[in-house]
Short mmCIF file of C-alpha atoms and ligand atoms in Angstrom, two decimals:
data_model
loop_
_atom_site.label_atom_id
_atom_site.label_comp_id
_atom_site.label_asym_id
_atom_site.label_seq_id
_atom_site.Cartn_x
_atom_site.Cartn_y
_atom_site.Cartn_z
CA MET A 1434 -32.55 277.90 391.93
CA PRO A 1435 -33.99 275.18 391.28
CA GLU A 1436 -33.86 272.05 393.87
CA ILE A 1437 -33.45 268.83 391.78
CA ALA A 1438 -33.91 265.29 394.03
CA GLY A 1439 -34.47 262.32 392.74
CA PRO A 1440 -35.45 260.04 390.60
CA ILE A 1441 -38.74 259.55 392.42
CA ARG A 1442 -38.97 255.58 392.30
CA ALA A 1443 -41.94 254.36 389.99
CA ARG A 1444 -43.03 251.67 392.27
CA ASP A 1445 -43.59 255.36 394.09
CA VAL A 1446 -46.27 256.53 391.66
CA SER A 1447 -49.81 255.36 392.58
CA PHE A 1448 -51.43 257.01 389.45
CA TRP A 1449 -50.29 258.43 386.14
CA ASN A 1450 -52.14 261.59 385.45
CA VAL A 1451 -51.00 261.78 381.88
CA GLU A 1452 -49.77 259.41 379.24
CA SER A 1453 -47.48 259.58 376.20
CA ASP A 1454 -44.57 258.35 373.71
CA ILE A 1455 -41.78 260.69 374.12
CA LEU A 1456 -42.22 263.40 376.54
CA ILE A 1457 -40.27 266.81 375.57
CA ILE A 1458 -39.31 269.06 378.66
CA GLY A 1459 -38.89 272.76 377.12
CA TYR A 1460 -40.45 274.35 374.31
CA GLY A 1461 -37.96 276.53 373.28
CA ILE A 1462 -36.63 276.13 369.68
CA ALA A 1463 -35.00 272.54 370.37
CA GLY A 1464 -37.85 271.44 372.06
CA ALA A 1465 -40.42 272.35 369.52
CA CYS A 1466 -37.92 271.06 366.76
CA ALA A 1467 -37.89 267.89 368.57
CA ALA A 1468 -41.53 267.56 369.05
CA LEU A 1469 -42.21 267.93 365.39
CA GLU A 1470 -40.13 265.62 364.02
CA ALA A 1471 -41.00 263.16 366.87
CA ARG A 1472 -44.88 263.86 366.21
CA ARG A 1473 -44.47 263.63 362.35
CA ALA A 1474 -42.72 260.26 362.84
CA GLY A 1475 -45.76 258.52 364.04
CA ALA A 1476 -45.12 259.14 367.90
CA ASP A 1477 -47.66 260.78 370.32
CA VAL A 1478 -45.83 263.58 371.80
CA LEU A 1479 -46.23 265.67 374.90
CA VAL A 1480 -44.50 269.18 375.50
CA ILE A 1481 -44.46 270.23 379.05
CA GLU A 1482 -43.55 274.04 379.29
CA ARG A 1483 -43.29 275.38 382.73
CA ALA A 1484 -44.47 279.17 381.46
CA SER A 1485 -48.12 279.73 379.98
CA GLY A 1486 -46.74 279.55 376.08
CA GLY A 1487 -43.99 278.61 374.18
CA GLY A 1488 -40.87 280.39 373.10
CA GLY A 1489 -38.44 280.27 375.56
CA ALA A 1490 -35.20 282.42 375.01
CA SER A 1491 -35.36 281.34 371.90
CA ALA A 1492 -38.01 283.78 371.13
CA ILE A 1493 -37.16 286.88 372.80
CA SER A 1494 -33.54 285.90 370.55
CA CYS A 1495 -32.31 288.07 367.42
CA GLY A 1496 -33.12 285.05 365.45
CA ILE A 1497 -29.85 284.26 363.47
CA PHE A 1498 -29.23 280.57 362.40
CA TYR A 1499 -25.05 280.25 362.11
CA LEU A 1500 -26.12 277.60 358.87
CA GLY A 1501 -23.72 277.58 355.60
CA GLY A 1502 -22.39 274.22 353.38
CA GLY A 1503 -23.95 276.30 350.22
CA THR A 1504 -27.65 277.30 351.47
CA PRO A 1505 -29.79 279.11 349.28
CA VAL A 1506 -29.21 282.31 350.37
CA GLN A 1507 -25.45 281.69 350.48
CA THR A 1508 -25.26 280.43 346.70
CA ALA A 1509 -27.61 283.86 345.68
CA CYS A 1510 -25.57 286.32 347.25
CA GLY A 1511 -22.59 284.48 345.38
CA PHE A 1512 -20.85 282.43 348.34
CA VAL A 1513 -19.47 279.53 347.61
CA ASP A 1514 -19.20 277.50 350.71
CA SER A 1515 -19.35 273.57 351.49
CA SER A 1516 -19.81 271.39 354.27
CA ASP A 1517 -16.57 270.49 354.11
CA ASN A 1518 -15.54 274.35 354.66
CA MET A 1519 -18.06 275.07 356.66
CA TYR A 1520 -16.40 271.60 358.71
CA ARG A 1521 -12.86 273.04 357.98
CA TYR A 1522 -13.37 276.24 359.70
CA LEU A 1523 -15.81 275.24 362.94
CA ASP A 1524 -13.42 272.40 363.51
CA ALA A 1525 -10.15 274.82 363.38
CA SER A 1526 -12.09 277.19 365.85
CA ILE A 1527 -13.64 274.50 368.12
CA GLU A 1528 -11.33 271.57 368.28
CA PRO A 1529 -14.07 269.40 369.29
CA ALA A 1530 -13.17 266.16 371.44
CA ASN A 1531 -15.82 264.45 369.40
CA PRO A 1532 -16.12 265.42 365.77
CA ASP A 1533 -18.80 263.37 365.64
CA PRO A 1534 -21.79 265.85 366.22
CA LEU A 1535 -20.22 268.62 364.31
CA ARG A 1536 -19.65 266.95 360.97
CA ALA A 1537 -22.96 265.63 360.93
CA PHE A 1538 -23.75 268.92 361.45
CA CYS A 1539 -21.91 270.60 358.50
CA GLU A 1540 -23.05 267.55 356.46
CA GLY A 1541 -27.05 268.11 357.66
CA SER A 1542 -26.72 272.35 357.17
CA VAL A 1543 -28.50 273.22 354.14
CA GLU A 1544 -31.15 270.23 354.16
CA HIS A 1545 -31.61 272.10 357.54
CA PHE A 1546 -31.88 275.26 356.02
CA ASN A 1547 -34.56 274.18 353.70
CA TRP A 1548 -36.51 272.00 356.69
CA LEU A 1549 -36.62 275.25 358.55
CA GLU A 1550 -37.55 277.28 355.87
CA ALA A 1551 -40.52 275.05 354.46
CA GLN A 1552 -41.67 275.51 358.22
CA GLY A 1553 -42.58 279.15 357.69
CA ILE A 1554 -39.75 280.83 358.94
CA PRO A 1555 -38.84 283.57 356.39
CA PHE A 1556 -35.02 284.30 354.87
CA GLU A 1557 -34.60 286.77 352.32
CA ARG A 1558 -32.26 286.36 349.30
CA THR A 1559 -29.93 289.05 350.72
CA ALA A 1560 -26.70 289.96 352.46
CA HIS A 1561 -25.06 292.74 355.13
CA ASP A 1562 -21.60 293.24 354.88
CA GLY A 1563 -21.76 295.76 357.62
CA LYS A 1564 -19.93 294.61 360.80
CA VAL A 1565 -23.00 294.22 363.30
CA MET A 1566 -24.11 292.10 366.58
CA PHE A 1567 -27.55 291.82 365.34
CA LEU A 1568 -29.59 293.72 362.25
CA MET A 1569 -32.41 296.37 362.30
CA SER A 1570 -33.49 295.14 359.20
CA THR A 1571 -34.91 292.34 356.96
CA GLU A 1572 -31.75 291.51 355.42
CA CYS A 1573 -30.26 287.57 355.59
CA LEU A 1574 -26.67 286.72 355.63
CA LEU A 1575 -23.98 288.26 358.00
CA SER A 1576 -20.62 287.29 359.02
CA THR A 1577 -21.28 285.98 363.10
CA GLY A 1578 -17.69 284.62 364.07
CA ASN A 1579 -13.75 284.62 362.73
CA GLU A 1580 -14.08 283.15 359.43
CA SER A 1581 -11.96 286.18 358.59
CA VAL A 1582 -9.87 286.20 361.51
CA TRP A 1583 -6.09 284.56 361.17
CA PRO A 1584 -5.33 281.58 361.17
CA PHE A 1585 -9.17 280.84 360.17
CA ARG A 1586 -9.04 282.25 357.15
CA GLU A 1587 -6.19 280.82 355.72
CA ILE A 1588 -7.61 277.24 356.99
CA ALA A 1589 -11.20 277.84 355.30
CA ASN A 1590 -12.63 279.94 352.69
CA PRO A 1591 -14.26 282.57 354.60
CA VAL A 1592 -17.56 283.00 354.14
CA PRO A 1593 -20.75 284.33 356.27
CA ARG A 1594 -22.76 281.94 357.52
CA GLY A 1595 -25.42 283.70 360.10
CA HIS A 1596 -28.99 282.96 358.23
CA ALA A 1597 -31.29 286.07 360.12
CA VAL A 1598 -34.90 285.39 360.07
CA ALA A 1599 -36.21 288.44 358.35
CA ALA A 1600 -38.18 289.74 360.58
CA GLU A 1601 -36.83 293.22 362.02
CA GLY A 1602 -35.25 293.99 365.46
CA GLU A 1603 -33.71 292.46 368.32
CA SER A 1604 -36.29 289.63 368.49
CA ALA A 1605 -36.89 288.08 365.11
CA GLY A 1606 -36.65 284.72 367.07
CA SER A 1607 -40.16 285.27 367.65
CA ALA A 1608 -40.98 285.01 364.28
CA ALA A 1609 -38.99 281.70 364.14
CA MET A 1610 -40.84 280.42 366.67
CA ALA A 1611 -44.14 281.71 366.02
CA ALA A 1612 -43.95 279.58 362.85
CA LEU A 1613 -42.43 276.38 364.89
CA ILE A 1614 -45.23 276.34 367.45
CA ALA A 1615 -48.05 276.85 364.65
CA GLN A 1616 -46.49 273.78 362.89
CA CYS A 1617 -46.40 271.42 366.08
CA GLU A 1618 -50.02 272.68 367.09
CA ALA A 1619 -50.87 271.75 363.35
CA ALA A 1620 -49.19 268.43 363.42
CA GLY A 1621 -51.01 267.58 366.77
CA VAL A 1622 -48.12 267.49 369.65
CA ARG A 1623 -50.29 267.82 372.66
CA THR A 1624 -48.99 270.88 375.06
CA LEU A 1625 -49.13 270.95 378.87
CA TYR A 1626 -48.45 274.90 380.39
CA ASP A 1627 -47.52 276.29 383.36
CA GLY A 1628 -46.36 272.76 384.43
CA ARG A 1629 -42.21 272.47 386.03
CA VAL A 1630 -40.63 269.48 385.81
CA THR A 1631 -39.11 268.96 389.05
CA GLU A 1632 -37.69 265.19 388.75
CA LEU A 1633 -37.44 262.67 386.79
CA ILE A 1634 -39.20 258.72 387.76
CA ALA A 1635 -37.01 255.67 387.49
CA ASP A 1636 -38.22 252.45 386.98
CA GLU A 1637 -35.89 249.60 389.29
CA ALA A 1638 -33.40 249.14 386.70
CA GLY A 1639 -32.53 252.80 386.50
CA LYS A 1640 -34.65 253.41 383.05
CA VAL A 1641 -36.26 256.71 382.94
CA VAL A 1642 -40.20 256.24 382.23
CA GLY A 1643 -41.34 259.65 382.79
CA ALA A 1644 -41.97 263.12 385.04
CA ARG A 1645 -43.39 264.62 387.78
CA VAL A 1646 -44.84 268.12 387.34
CA ARG A 1647 -45.43 270.63 389.72
CA GLN A 1648 -48.75 272.16 387.71
CA ALA A 1649 -51.16 275.07 389.34
CA GLY A 1650 -50.28 273.89 393.61
CA THR A 1651 -50.63 270.54 392.50
CA THR A 1652 -48.40 267.76 391.44
CA LEU A 1653 -48.68 265.35 388.18
CA HIS A 1654 -47.23 262.50 387.21
CA ILE A 1655 -46.62 262.03 383.42
CA ARG A 1656 -45.18 258.15 381.71
CA ALA A 1657 -43.41 258.63 378.82
CA LYS A 1658 -43.74 255.28 377.15
CA GLY A 1659 -40.50 255.34 375.42
CA ALA A 1660 -38.19 258.26 375.89
CA VAL A 1661 -37.64 261.86 377.79
CA ILE A 1662 -36.23 264.75 375.80
CA ILE A 1663 -35.01 267.25 378.04
CA ALA A 1664 -34.63 271.26 375.96
CA ALA A 1665 -35.01 273.10 378.96
CA GLY A 1666 -32.27 275.79 377.93
CA GLY A 1667 -29.38 276.31 380.10
CA PHE A 1668 -28.11 277.89 383.33
CA SER A 1669 -27.06 281.75 382.58
CA PHE A 1670 -29.58 282.50 385.63
CA ASN A 1671 -28.68 279.93 387.70
CA GLN A 1672 -26.13 282.10 390.25
CA GLN A 1673 -24.71 279.40 392.40
CA MET A 1674 -23.85 277.01 389.43
CA VAL A 1675 -22.62 280.23 387.32
CA ARG A 1676 -20.29 280.86 390.54
CA ASP A 1677 -19.08 276.93 390.57
CA HIS A 1678 -18.28 276.98 386.93
CA ILE A 1679 -17.41 279.96 385.59
CA PRO A 1680 -15.76 281.67 388.56
CA LEU A 1681 -14.91 284.93 386.26
CA ILE A 1682 -17.68 285.56 385.29
CA SER A 1683 -17.93 289.75 387.22
CA ASP A 1684 -20.81 291.17 389.48
CA THR A 1685 -21.35 293.85 386.18
CA ALA A 1686 -22.03 290.77 383.88
CA GLU A 1687 -25.71 290.07 383.15
CA PRO A 1688 -27.31 286.73 381.92
CA PHE A 1689 -28.27 286.52 378.29
CA GLY A 1690 -32.18 284.22 378.19
CA ILE A 1691 -35.16 284.21 380.57
CA PRO A 1692 -35.30 283.53 384.21
CA TYR A 1693 -36.38 279.88 383.85
CA ASN A 1694 -33.18 278.92 382.14
CA ASP A 1695 -32.36 278.36 385.89
CA GLY A 1696 -30.11 274.87 384.41
CA SER A 1697 -32.92 272.50 385.50
CA GLY A 1698 -32.53 270.34 382.52
CA ILE A 1699 -29.35 269.63 383.39
CA LEU A 1700 -29.78 269.07 387.01
CA LEU A 1701 -32.30 266.74 385.48
CA GLY A 1702 -30.25 265.04 383.87
CA GLN A 1703 -27.39 264.48 386.32
CA SER A 1704 -30.01 263.10 388.54
CA VAL A 1705 -30.02 260.10 386.43
CA GLY A 1706 -26.83 259.43 385.67
CA GLY A 1707 -25.85 261.73 382.70
CA THR A 1708 -22.73 263.57 382.58
CA VAL A 1709 -21.89 267.26 381.44
CA GLU A 1710 -18.99 268.95 379.90
CA ALA A 1711 -18.10 272.21 378.98
CA MET A 1712 -19.85 273.81 382.13
CA HIS A 1713 -17.10 276.24 382.15
CA GLY A 1714 -18.06 277.42 378.95
CA VAL A 1715 -19.35 280.73 378.34
CA VAL A 1716 -19.93 283.12 375.46
CA GLY A 1717 -19.72 287.20 376.87
CA THR A 1718 -20.68 289.98 374.60
CA ALA A 1719 -19.91 293.90 375.27
CA SER A 1720 -19.41 294.58 371.26
CA PHE A 1721 -17.48 298.37 370.94
CA TYR A 1722 -18.61 298.23 367.36
CA PRO A 1723 -20.34 299.55 365.42
CA PRO A 1724 -19.90 301.58 364.13
CA ALA A 1725 -16.96 299.55 362.32
CA GLN A 1726 -14.10 302.23 362.14
CA LEU A 1727 -13.37 301.40 365.89
CA ILE A 1728 -12.15 298.17 364.77
CA LYS A 1729 -9.41 300.18 363.41
CA GLY A 1730 -8.59 301.26 367.17
CA ILE A 1731 -6.18 298.86 369.48
CA LEU A 1732 -7.23 297.01 372.74
CA VAL A 1733 -4.96 296.79 375.29
CA ASN A 1734 -4.48 295.85 378.92
CA VAL A 1735 -3.02 297.33 382.21
CA ARG A 1736 0.34 296.35 380.57
CA GLY A 1737 -0.37 298.39 377.73
CA GLU A 1738 -0.31 295.23 375.82
CA ARG A 1739 -2.43 294.23 372.93
CA PHE A 1740 -3.98 290.70 373.16
CA VAL A 1741 -6.01 290.30 370.73
CA ALA A 1742 -6.80 290.91 366.69
CA GLU A 1743 -9.65 293.95 367.16
CA ASP A 1744 -10.85 292.43 363.89
CA SER A 1745 -12.37 289.15 366.26
CA TYR A 1746 -15.81 288.10 366.84
CA HIS A 1747 -17.09 290.12 369.70
CA GLY A 1748 -17.61 286.90 371.95
CA ARG A 1749 -13.82 286.01 371.31
CA THR A 1750 -12.73 289.45 372.24
CA ALA A 1751 -15.17 289.07 374.95
CA ALA A 1752 -13.05 285.50 376.15
CA HIS A 1753 -9.68 287.36 376.01
CA ILE A 1754 -10.49 290.18 377.90
CA MET A 1755 -12.14 288.20 380.60
CA THR A 1756 -8.35 286.43 381.36
CA GLN A 1757 -6.36 289.87 380.87
CA PRO A 1758 -4.84 291.07 384.24
CA ASP A 1759 -7.52 292.84 386.65
CA GLN A 1760 -10.23 291.80 383.83
CA ILE A 1761 -9.01 295.29 382.18
CA ALA A 1762 -9.05 296.38 378.77
CA TYR A 1763 -8.82 299.67 376.99
CA LEU A 1764 -9.90 300.98 373.54
CA ILE A 1765 -7.08 303.55 372.05
CA VAL A 1766 -8.60 305.10 369.09
CA ASP A 1767 -6.81 308.52 367.41
CA ALA A 1768 -9.26 311.87 366.01
CA GLU A 1769 -9.31 310.11 362.89
CA ILE A 1770 -11.38 306.81 363.63
CA PHE A 1771 -13.41 308.29 367.14
CA ALA A 1772 -16.16 307.52 367.42
CA TYR A 1773 -18.69 306.42 370.44
CA PRO A 1774 -19.75 302.97 370.19
CA GLU A 1775 -23.37 302.70 369.13
CA LEU A 1776 -24.61 299.84 371.43
CA GLU A 1777 -25.81 301.25 374.92
CA PHE A 1778 -26.18 298.24 376.97
CA PRO A 1779 -22.07 297.81 377.42
CA ARG A 1780 -21.90 301.26 379.08
CA HIS A 1781 -18.28 301.22 377.58
CA ARG A 1782 -17.26 304.68 379.19
CA LEU A 1783 -15.23 307.03 377.79
CA VAL A 1784 -11.78 307.84 380.10
CA ASP A 1785 -10.63 310.85 378.25
CA GLY A 1786 -9.07 312.87 375.88
CA TRP A 1787 -5.02 313.49 375.08
CA GLU A 1788 -2.92 315.21 373.38
CA THR A 1789 -0.13 312.71 373.24
CA VAL A 1790 0.21 309.29 373.91
CA ALA A 1791 2.54 309.78 376.69
CA GLU A 1792 -0.33 311.51 378.13
CA MET A 1793 -2.57 308.91 377.14
CA GLU A 1794 -0.30 306.46 379.01
CA SER A 1795 0.29 308.11 381.98
CA GLY A 1796 -4.23 309.48 382.11
CA LEU A 1797 -4.53 305.72 382.01
CA GLY A 1798 -1.75 304.58 384.79
CA LEU A 1799 -0.47 302.36 382.17
CA PRO A 1800 3.55 301.76 382.87
CA SER A 1801 5.94 303.96 381.90
CA GLY A 1802 6.77 303.22 377.78
CA SER A 1803 4.51 300.44 377.42
CA LEU A 1804 1.60 302.69 375.47
CA GLN A 1805 4.34 304.38 373.53
CA HIS A 1806 5.76 301.29 372.66
CA THR A 1807 2.57 299.26 371.92
CA LEU A 1808 1.76 302.23 369.27
CA ALA A 1809 5.35 302.34 367.67
CA ASP A 1810 4.98 298.84 366.69
CA TYR A 1811 1.84 298.90 365.78
CA ASN A 1812 1.40 302.03 363.61
CA ALA A 1813 5.16 300.63 361.49
CA GLY A 1814 3.34 297.54 360.73
CA ALA A 1815 -0.16 299.16 359.68
CA ALA A 1816 1.95 301.81 357.98
CA ARG A 1817 3.13 298.66 356.10
CA GLY A 1818 0.04 297.24 356.26
CA ASN A 1819 0.43 294.25 358.20
CA ASP A 1820 -0.20 293.24 361.55
CA GLU A 1821 2.84 290.70 362.60
CA ARG A 1822 1.76 290.05 366.03
CA PHE A 1823 -1.96 289.22 365.56
CA HIS A 1824 -2.53 289.29 362.03
CA LYS A 1825 -5.23 291.77 361.94
CA HIS A 1826 -7.32 291.75 358.73
CA GLY A 1827 -5.96 294.58 356.28
CA GLU A 1828 -9.02 296.20 355.99
CA TRP A 1829 -8.83 297.27 359.35
CA LEU A 1830 -5.29 298.30 359.65
CA LYS A 1831 -4.28 301.75 359.91
CA PRO A 1832 -1.80 303.78 361.73
CA LEU A 1833 -3.37 305.53 364.50
CA ASN A 1834 -1.01 308.77 364.51
CA VAL A 1835 -3.62 311.46 364.56
CA GLY A 1836 -3.93 313.17 367.90
CA PRO A 1837 -5.93 313.97 369.86
CA TYR A 1838 -5.99 310.01 371.07
CA ALA A 1839 -9.24 308.61 373.58
CA ALA A 1840 -9.54 305.39 375.24
CA PHE A 1841 -12.89 303.44 376.33
CA ASP A 1842 -13.03 301.71 379.19
CA VAL A 1843 -14.16 297.94 378.23
CA SER A 1844 -13.21 295.99 380.98
CA PHE A 1845 -14.85 293.00 381.78
CA ASN A 1846 -15.59 294.26 385.33
CA ARG A 1847 -16.94 297.74 384.46
CA SER A 1848 -18.34 297.80 381.18
CA THR A 1849 -21.85 295.43 381.37
CA TYR A 1850 -21.02 291.95 379.51
CA LEU A 1851 -23.89 289.83 378.51
CA TYR A 1852 -23.19 285.86 378.70
CA LEU A 1853 -24.43 282.43 377.75
CA THR A 1854 -23.48 279.63 379.70
CA LEU A 1855 -22.25 276.85 376.81
CA GLY A 1856 -22.10 273.77 378.91
CA GLY A 1857 -24.71 271.23 379.52
CA LEU A 1858 -25.30 267.59 379.75
CA ARG A 1859 -22.83 265.27 377.34
CA THR A 1860 -24.37 264.09 374.37
CA ASN A 1861 -24.30 261.65 371.01
CA ARG A 1862 -25.16 263.38 367.43
CA HIS A 1863 -28.46 261.69 368.12
CA GLY A 1864 -28.66 264.53 371.53
CA GLU A 1865 -28.76 260.87 373.80
CA VAL A 1866 -27.66 261.88 376.78
CA LEU A 1867 -24.03 260.07 377.95
CA ASP A 1868 -23.07 258.43 381.11
CA GLU A 1869 -19.76 257.98 382.87
CA SER A 1870 -18.75 255.13 380.49
CA GLY A 1871 -19.30 257.45 377.24
CA GLY A 1872 -22.29 255.60 376.29
CA PRO A 1873 -26.00 256.47 375.94
CA LEU A 1874 -28.03 256.51 379.04
CA GLY A 1875 -30.63 255.14 377.21
CA ARG A 1876 -34.39 256.41 376.77
CA VAL A 1877 -32.92 260.45 377.78
CA TYR A 1878 -31.73 263.10 375.14
CA ALA A 1879 -30.46 266.54 376.17
CA VAL A 1880 -31.22 269.26 373.13
CA GLY A 1881 -30.32 272.81 373.12
CA GLY A 1882 -29.41 274.90 376.05
CA SER A 1883 -29.93 271.73 378.29
CA ALA A 1884 -26.86 270.01 376.30
CA ALA A 1885 -23.57 271.07 376.01
CA HIS A 1886 -22.95 273.39 373.12
CA LEU A 1887 -20.36 272.49 369.84
CA PRO A 1888 -18.02 275.37 370.57
CA ASP A 1889 -17.24 275.28 374.45
CA SER A 1890 -16.08 279.13 374.81
CA GLY A 1891 -16.59 282.22 373.97
CA MET A 1892 -13.36 282.43 371.80
CA SER A 1893 -15.09 279.94 369.09
CA TYR A 1894 -18.62 280.58 369.76
CA ALA A 1895 -20.66 282.21 366.66
CA SER A 1896 -23.65 283.97 366.77
CA GLY A 1897 -27.06 281.67 365.66
CA LEU A 1898 -24.68 278.81 366.38
CA SER A 1899 -27.51 278.14 369.40
CA LEU A 1900 -30.52 278.45 367.32
CA ALA A 1901 -28.90 276.13 364.23
CA THR A 1902 -27.68 273.53 366.76
CA GLY A 1903 -31.02 273.78 369.22
CA SER A 1904 -32.89 273.40 366.21
CA PHE A 1905 -30.73 270.89 364.37
CA PHE A 1906 -30.01 268.46 367.58
CA GLY A 1907 -33.42 268.64 368.21
CA ARG A 1908 -34.73 267.57 365.22
CA GLN A 1909 -32.44 264.33 365.59
CA ALA A 1910 -33.21 263.86 368.95
CA GLY A 1911 -37.17 264.09 368.30
CA ARG A 1912 -36.29 261.42 364.73
CA HIS A 1913 -34.34 259.15 366.79
CA ALA A 1914 -36.51 258.70 369.81
CA ALA A 1915 -39.78 258.27 368.18
CA ALA A 1916 -37.90 254.91 366.11
CA SER A 1917 -36.85 254.06 370.15
CA VAL A 1918 -41.13 253.47 370.40
CA GLY A 1919 -40.83 251.86 366.93
CA ARG A 1920 -42.51 255.44 364.83
CA GLY A 1921 -40.64 256.36 361.90
CA VAL A 1922 -37.21 255.53 360.22
CA GLU A 1923 -33.88 256.25 362.11
CA SER A 1924 -30.99 255.43 360.33
CA GLU A 1925 -28.15 254.00 362.84
CA ASN A 1926 -25.16 255.94 360.36
C1 FAD B 3024 -31.69 288.63 373.48
C2 FAD B 3024 -31.14 287.04 372.75
C3 FAD B 3024 -30.63 287.34 371.50
C4 FAD B 3024 -29.81 286.03 371.54
N1 FAD B 3024 -29.88 285.89 369.55
C5 FAD B 3024 -29.81 284.75 369.07
C6 FAD B 3024 -29.06 284.71 368.10
O1 FAD B 3024 -29.64 285.65 367.02
N2 FAD B 3024 -28.99 283.36 367.78
C7 FAD B 3024 -28.60 282.35 368.14
O2 FAD B 3024 -28.39 281.27 368.06
N3 FAD B 3024 -28.76 282.48 369.56
C8 FAD B 3024 -29.17 283.47 370.06
N4 FAD B 3024 -29.36 283.27 371.26
C9 FAD B 3024 -29.46 282.61 372.44
C10 FAD B 3024 -30.38 282.01 372.22
O3 FAD B 3024 -31.55 282.21 372.13
C11 FAD B 3024 -31.08 280.39 373.46
O4 FAD B 3024 -29.34 280.10 373.21
C12 FAD B 3024 -31.62 279.45 372.56
O5 FAD B 3024 -32.55 280.29 372.02
C13 FAD B 3024 -31.69 278.24 373.47
O6 FAD B 3024 -33.19 277.47 372.96
P1 FAD B 3024 -33.63 276.45 373.97
O7 FAD B 3024 -34.69 275.25 373.22
O8 FAD B 3024 -32.36 275.39 374.65
O9 FAD B 3024 -33.76 277.01 375.52
P2 FAD B 3024 -35.45 277.72 375.39
O10 FAD B 3024 -35.38 279.07 374.16
O11 FAD B 3024 -35.09 278.86 376.92
O12 FAD B 3024 -36.49 277.15 375.78
C14 FAD B 3024 -36.32 276.21 377.30
C15 FAD B 3024 -38.03 275.81 377.36
O13 FAD B 3024 -37.31 275.38 378.94
C16 FAD B 3024 -38.48 276.07 379.62
N5 FAD B 3024 -38.36 275.16 381.17
C17 FAD B 3024 -37.18 275.53 381.92
N6 FAD B 3024 -37.32 274.58 383.01
C18 FAD B 3024 -37.86 273.70 382.67
C19 FAD B 3024 -38.65 272.91 383.68
N7 FAD B 3024 -37.95 272.60 384.47
N8 FAD B 3024 -39.97 272.30 383.61
C20 FAD B 3024 -40.52 272.52 382.03
N9 FAD B 3024 -40.12 273.92 381.69
C21 FAD B 3024 -39.07 274.51 381.66
C22 FAD B 3024 -38.36 277.75 379.79
O14 FAD B 3024 -39.58 277.68 380.18
C23 FAD B 3024 -38.25 277.95 378.16
O15 FAD B 3024 -39.46 277.84 377.75
C24 FAD B 3024 -30.03 284.89 371.82
C25 FAD B 3024 -30.21 285.48 373.30
C26 FAD B 3024 -30.53 285.60 373.57
C27 FAD B 3024 -31.14 286.52 375.37
#
């Protein structure tokens, strides 16, 4: 757990070991994109990274970027999207307090895709139409949100926006980071590895002018003539912060990321007057699909009642399960759709099989008649091709009436849910950290997991929103910070 005191007073710094125009803390996707844009605008850029090399959690990610508005991949695969269509969906799903950053993200999405590709990040012109959590192939486009889930499918035309990097496996993110780091090196971004920023340094007026760094047992003072960009990731690995802000996280849940995502970036920003938002926000995941046929099952709580459309994105489903009584939920299937969940990490346990629904109800300890009533109601609707309660899409509807029946335990506190924190420093569309008054602190930016995500809950998260927004707002911050030291041109629009 990081101890962040400070800020250190500049007058107590007797010697600056290193100077740069822009100091960036953390070399994951947000830091690399900020560094690249600031450097290309002409600023002298130094990245301080706690590990022995760049990459961060970004390099072990699945490499899915949530982008749309009519990207070349969407167009090549026959999907019609627009920035307005993308905005309508995300706005309805996220309901942002300040729509400005979301609007900027949607309007800049196609340009951002082109930029990422121009850096050497490979994207195929292919689409995958199965329901998966990540791809074990090099296909690109996949549905990673709730676009087809009611009511969103009626608010905006549902199209896939998850753009997966063309590299196989769970860590396609490493291919993206290798390309970005190579560009940073070619552009002349300076790096200081094995250095942990422990405090920020401020002058008498409270202006941030640098950072204190611990490296190999020594303390360095690094001057930032222009600005400091905090890109140190989120706080999933800071148990105390998670306990304080997200009490619903169960003991069986495991953080998603790297141990250095310990909230130090957020605490550094707070130490100089930065405010935070969405600190309660978390996306959990323990997807019960693939195989997709399991989506035809129903999820019930301890009252034997459904509580979510089962075709929701797995993060939305997890958010619902997290708030059910005792966090308990069962996936109910019949003999026609029975299959074991393919993903191993969630450890969803097969509770048992039963010949009748009444036996299953009693075997699960549900109130007498509850599951029988829920299934009778669901089956009647499914036979008519609709789900009046939760509007599950017709593609996933079939009466569950072929015994024997089975139940998987998908409880939040019994299965293993991986989680990613969504809260962080409050920023504007340029990535500037905001103070209590809502105005920019000045000279301090936060991007990626150190800033609050656009969605503040797993209800509205979509896979790819971290890498896409981290890279997008990283670029905005890099350009804006460079302009603040008289480099490049940054529009205030
Ligand atoms: C297995 C997995 C799969 C995922 N898949 C996806 C996906 O497909 N799409 C998606 O959008 N998101 C995905 N995510 C989430 C996503 O990877 C992260 O949210 C994102 O990478 C955060 O980027 P970042 O630049 O903010 O942080 P990071 O990439 O973690 O970079 C932060 C860097 O800061 C450094 N640092 C921390 N503290 C300090 C300090 N005090 N001083 C100096 N350096 C410091 C860290 O060492 C690290 O290198 C996935 C996550 C995991 C774990």
